[in-house]
Amino acid sequence: MLRSKPVVSIENVVSTASVNQKIDLVFISRNFADTEYRPERFPGLVFRLKSPKTSILVFGSGNMVCTGAKSEDQSVLGIKTLVEILKKGGIKIRNEPDITIQNVVASVNLGGRVRLEQAARTLPRSMYEPEQFPGLIHRMVDPTTVILIFASGKLVCAGAKKTSDIYRSVGNLQLTLEEKRLMHYE
């Protein structure tokens, strides 16, 4: 039984998509607001959506990367919204986007302090070098995530493919920390 319920905040969901066709980025940059395209510096065009609030990198190959979403649904909606905007703006897109969630990142507060020195010695697949970085890096196997653990009890959990994996990782970690007496509450 967990002593306190962790506070989890989804910070970023990254998805990739492809419409499997070439896209004219110069045309998009000239005809759509909220775009940025500097091919001499980076081969992708940045398209910023206000709703859902996301940024989408669009490549000439038809590949896309959506960042900034606060949920999986928002990330998928961001890609679909962009495709509809492009269609309405005169770009013929023949295929529905093939969308995959790549990474869910969350910040977490466990509500207690973590004994990092002991945790580094106890938790498998962990690395802690306080001279280089103040947090312990813990690689979880199931679900596959990487969790940065700070003495304050705050965490960053990344690498999940689903939001539910974040909650499962955090719950498993907190249970382990409490069972091994690596946490204390004030």
Short mmCIF file of C-alpha atoms in Angstrom, two decimals:
data_model
loop_
_atom_site.label_atom_id
_atom_site.label_comp_id
_atom_site.label_asym_id
_atom_site.label_seq_id
_atom_site.Cartn_x
_atom_site.Cartn_y
_atom_site.Cartn_z
CA MET A 1 0.00 0.00 0.00
CA LEU A 2 1.46 3.36 -1.08
CA ARG A 3 1.74 6.00 1.65
CA SER A 4 0.85 8.85 -0.70
CA LYS A 5 -0.53 9.04 -4.21
CA PRO A 6 2.04 10.47 -6.65
CA VAL A 7 1.09 13.63 -8.54
CA VAL A 8 1.69 12.98 -12.24
CA SER A 9 1.69 15.67 -14.92
CA ILE A 10 2.05 14.73 -18.59
CA GLU A 11 4.47 17.30 -20.03
CA ASN A 12 4.96 16.19 -23.62
CA VAL A 13 3.73 13.54 -26.02
CA VAL A 14 5.73 13.00 -29.20
CA SER A 15 4.23 11.23 -32.18
CA THR A 16 5.41 10.55 -35.70
CA ALA A 17 3.29 10.27 -38.81
CA SER A 18 3.55 9.83 -42.52
CA VAL A 19 1.17 10.55 -45.38
CA ASN A 20 3.43 8.52 -47.70
CA GLN A 21 3.79 11.17 -50.38
CA LYS A 22 5.99 14.16 -51.22
CA ILE A 23 4.94 17.53 -49.79
CA ASP A 24 5.98 20.94 -51.16
CA LEU A 25 7.40 22.75 -48.12
CA VAL A 26 8.12 25.97 -50.03
CA PHE A 27 4.43 26.19 -51.00
CA ILE A 28 3.39 25.64 -47.39
CA SER A 29 5.81 28.25 -46.04
CA ARG A 30 4.50 30.85 -48.53
CA ASN A 31 0.79 30.13 -48.13
CA PHE A 32 0.23 29.25 -44.47
CA ALA A 33 0.62 31.35 -41.34
CA ASP A 34 2.38 29.99 -38.24
CA THR A 35 5.10 28.25 -40.23
CA GLU A 36 8.87 28.50 -40.15
CA TYR A 37 11.05 27.08 -42.90
CA ARG A 38 14.80 27.63 -43.22
CA PRO A 39 16.06 24.77 -45.41
CA GLU A 40 19.65 26.03 -45.20
CA ARG A 41 19.57 25.35 -41.43
CA PHE A 42 17.14 22.43 -41.11
CA PRO A 43 15.33 20.32 -43.73
CA GLY A 44 11.94 20.39 -41.99
CA LEU A 45 9.22 23.00 -41.81
CA VAL A 46 7.81 23.89 -38.39
CA PHE A 47 4.02 24.29 -38.34
CA ARG A 48 2.63 25.64 -35.06
CA LEU A 49 -0.99 24.87 -34.24
CA LYS A 50 -2.95 26.90 -31.69
CA SER A 51 -5.49 24.12 -31.07
CA PRO A 52 -4.37 21.64 -30.01
CA LYS A 53 -1.28 23.62 -28.96
CA THR A 54 1.44 21.63 -30.73
CA SER A 55 4.38 22.09 -33.07
CA ILE A 56 4.67 19.75 -36.02
CA LEU A 57 7.81 19.23 -38.06
CA VAL A 58 6.87 18.50 -41.66
CA PHE A 59 9.40 17.01 -44.06
CA GLY A 60 9.28 16.95 -47.85
CA SER A 61 9.00 13.15 -47.72
CA GLY A 62 5.57 13.45 -46.05
CA ASN A 63 6.94 12.45 -42.66
CA MET A 64 5.89 14.48 -39.61
CA VAL A 65 6.85 14.76 -35.93
CA CYS A 66 4.35 16.27 -33.49
CA THR A 67 5.62 17.66 -30.15
CA GLY A 68 4.14 19.66 -27.30
CA ALA A 69 0.90 17.74 -26.82
CA LYS A 70 -0.26 17.05 -23.27
CA SER A 71 -1.99 13.76 -24.12
CA GLU A 72 -1.91 10.98 -26.70
CA ASP A 73 -5.28 12.14 -28.05
CA GLN A 74 -3.99 15.72 -28.47
CA SER A 75 -0.92 14.46 -30.33
CA VAL A 76 -3.02 12.42 -32.77
CA LEU A 77 -5.47 15.31 -33.15
CA GLY A 78 -2.57 17.68 -33.89
CA ILE A 79 -1.44 15.58 -36.86
CA LYS A 80 -5.00 15.10 -38.15
CA THR A 81 -5.74 18.82 -37.77
CA LEU A 82 -2.62 19.75 -39.74
CA VAL A 83 -3.51 17.34 -42.55
CA GLU A 84 -7.00 18.91 -42.77
CA ILE A 85 -5.50 22.43 -42.81
CA LEU A 86 -3.16 21.44 -45.64
CA LYS A 87 -6.03 19.87 -47.63
CA LYS A 88 -8.19 22.98 -47.20
CA GLY A 89 -5.21 25.07 -48.31
CA GLY A 90 -4.98 23.30 -51.64
CA ILE A 91 -2.49 20.53 -50.97
CA LYS A 92 -3.69 17.21 -52.33
CA ILE A 93 -3.04 14.59 -49.66
CA ARG A 94 -4.14 11.17 -50.85
CA ASN A 95 -3.57 9.12 -47.70
CA GLU A 96 -4.69 9.29 -44.11
CA PRO A 97 -1.72 9.86 -41.82
CA ASP A 98 -0.18 6.76 -40.27
CA ILE A 99 0.41 7.95 -36.66
CA THR A 100 2.54 6.34 -33.93
CA ILE A 101 3.09 7.60 -30.37
CA GLN A 102 6.86 7.58 -29.81
CA ASN A 103 7.39 9.05 -26.34
CA VAL A 104 5.36 10.20 -23.36
CA VAL A 105 7.20 12.38 -20.80
CA ALA A 106 5.84 13.22 -17.35
CA SER A 107 6.92 15.09 -14.26
CA VAL A 108 5.99 13.47 -10.96
CA ASN A 109 5.97 14.40 -7.28
CA LEU A 110 6.02 11.41 -4.92
CA GLY A 111 5.25 13.56 -1.89
CA GLY A 112 8.28 12.42 0.10
CA ARG A 113 12.07 12.48 -0.02
CA VAL A 114 14.22 9.77 -1.61
CA ARG A 115 17.48 8.49 -0.12
CA LEU A 116 19.46 8.58 -3.38
CA GLU A 117 22.73 7.08 -2.11
CA GLN A 118 20.95 3.98 -0.78
CA ALA A 119 18.67 3.85 -3.84
CA ALA A 120 21.73 3.83 -6.12
CA ARG A 121 23.08 0.79 -4.27
CA THR A 122 19.71 -0.98 -4.14
CA LEU A 123 17.93 -0.38 -7.44
CA PRO A 124 19.16 -2.46 -10.39
CA ARG A 125 19.90 -0.67 -13.71
CA SER A 126 20.57 2.62 -11.92
CA MET A 127 23.31 5.19 -12.25
CA TYR A 128 24.05 7.96 -9.79
CA GLU A 129 26.97 10.36 -10.14
CA PRO A 130 26.05 13.43 -8.06
CA GLU A 131 29.16 15.35 -9.18
CA GLN A 132 27.84 15.25 -12.74
CA PHE A 133 24.06 15.26 -12.29
CA PRO A 134 21.93 15.61 -9.14
CA GLY A 135 19.49 12.84 -10.01
CA LEU A 136 19.63 9.07 -10.08
CA ILE A 137 18.95 7.59 -13.52
CA HIS A 138 16.87 4.41 -13.25
CA ARG A 139 16.07 2.24 -16.26
CA MET A 140 12.88 0.29 -15.82
CA VAL A 141 12.32 -2.92 -17.79
CA ASP A 142 8.55 -3.38 -17.51
CA PRO A 143 7.25 -1.05 -18.72
CA THR A 144 10.32 0.24 -20.56
CA THR A 145 10.96 3.75 -19.24
CA VAL A 146 13.78 5.86 -17.89
CA ILE A 147 13.12 7.67 -14.62
CA LEU A 148 15.21 10.52 -13.27
CA ILE A 149 14.84 10.44 -9.48
CA PHE A 150 15.70 13.46 -7.33
CA ALA A 151 16.19 13.58 -3.56
CA SER A 152 13.17 15.91 -3.30
CA GLY A 153 10.91 13.06 -4.42
CA LYS A 154 10.38 14.66 -7.80
CA LEU A 155 10.83 12.52 -10.90
CA VAL A 156 10.90 12.79 -14.66
CA CYS A 157 9.63 9.68 -16.43
CA ALA A 158 10.32 9.32 -20.16
CA GLY A 159 10.32 6.71 -22.88
CA ALA A 160 6.78 5.43 -22.41
CA LYS A 161 4.66 4.61 -25.45
CA LYS A 162 1.39 5.08 -23.53
CA THR A 163 0.29 7.28 -20.65
CA SER A 164 -0.74 4.16 -18.74
CA ASP A 165 2.92 3.03 -18.83
CA ILE A 166 3.90 6.23 -17.00
CA TYR A 167 1.45 5.48 -14.18
CA ARG A 168 2.56 1.86 -14.00
CA SER A 169 6.27 2.79 -13.91
CA VAL A 170 5.76 5.43 -11.24
CA GLY A 171 3.58 3.13 -9.13
CA ASN A 172 6.08 0.27 -9.37
CA LEU A 173 8.97 2.57 -8.49
CA GLN A 174 7.20 4.14 -5.53
CA LEU A 175 6.22 0.72 -4.18
CA THR A 176 9.83 -0.48 -4.48
CA LEU A 177 11.19 2.68 -2.81
CA GLU A 178 8.76 2.28 0.10
CA GLU A 179 9.32 -1.48 0.50
CA LYS A 180 13.08 -0.97 0.62
CA ARG A 181 12.73 2.03 2.96
CA LEU A 182 14.32 4.37 0.45
CA MET A 183 11.65 7.07 0.95
CA HIS A 184 10.71 9.14 3.93
CA TYR A 185 7.75 11.43 4.40
CA GLU A 186 7.73 14.59 6.49
#
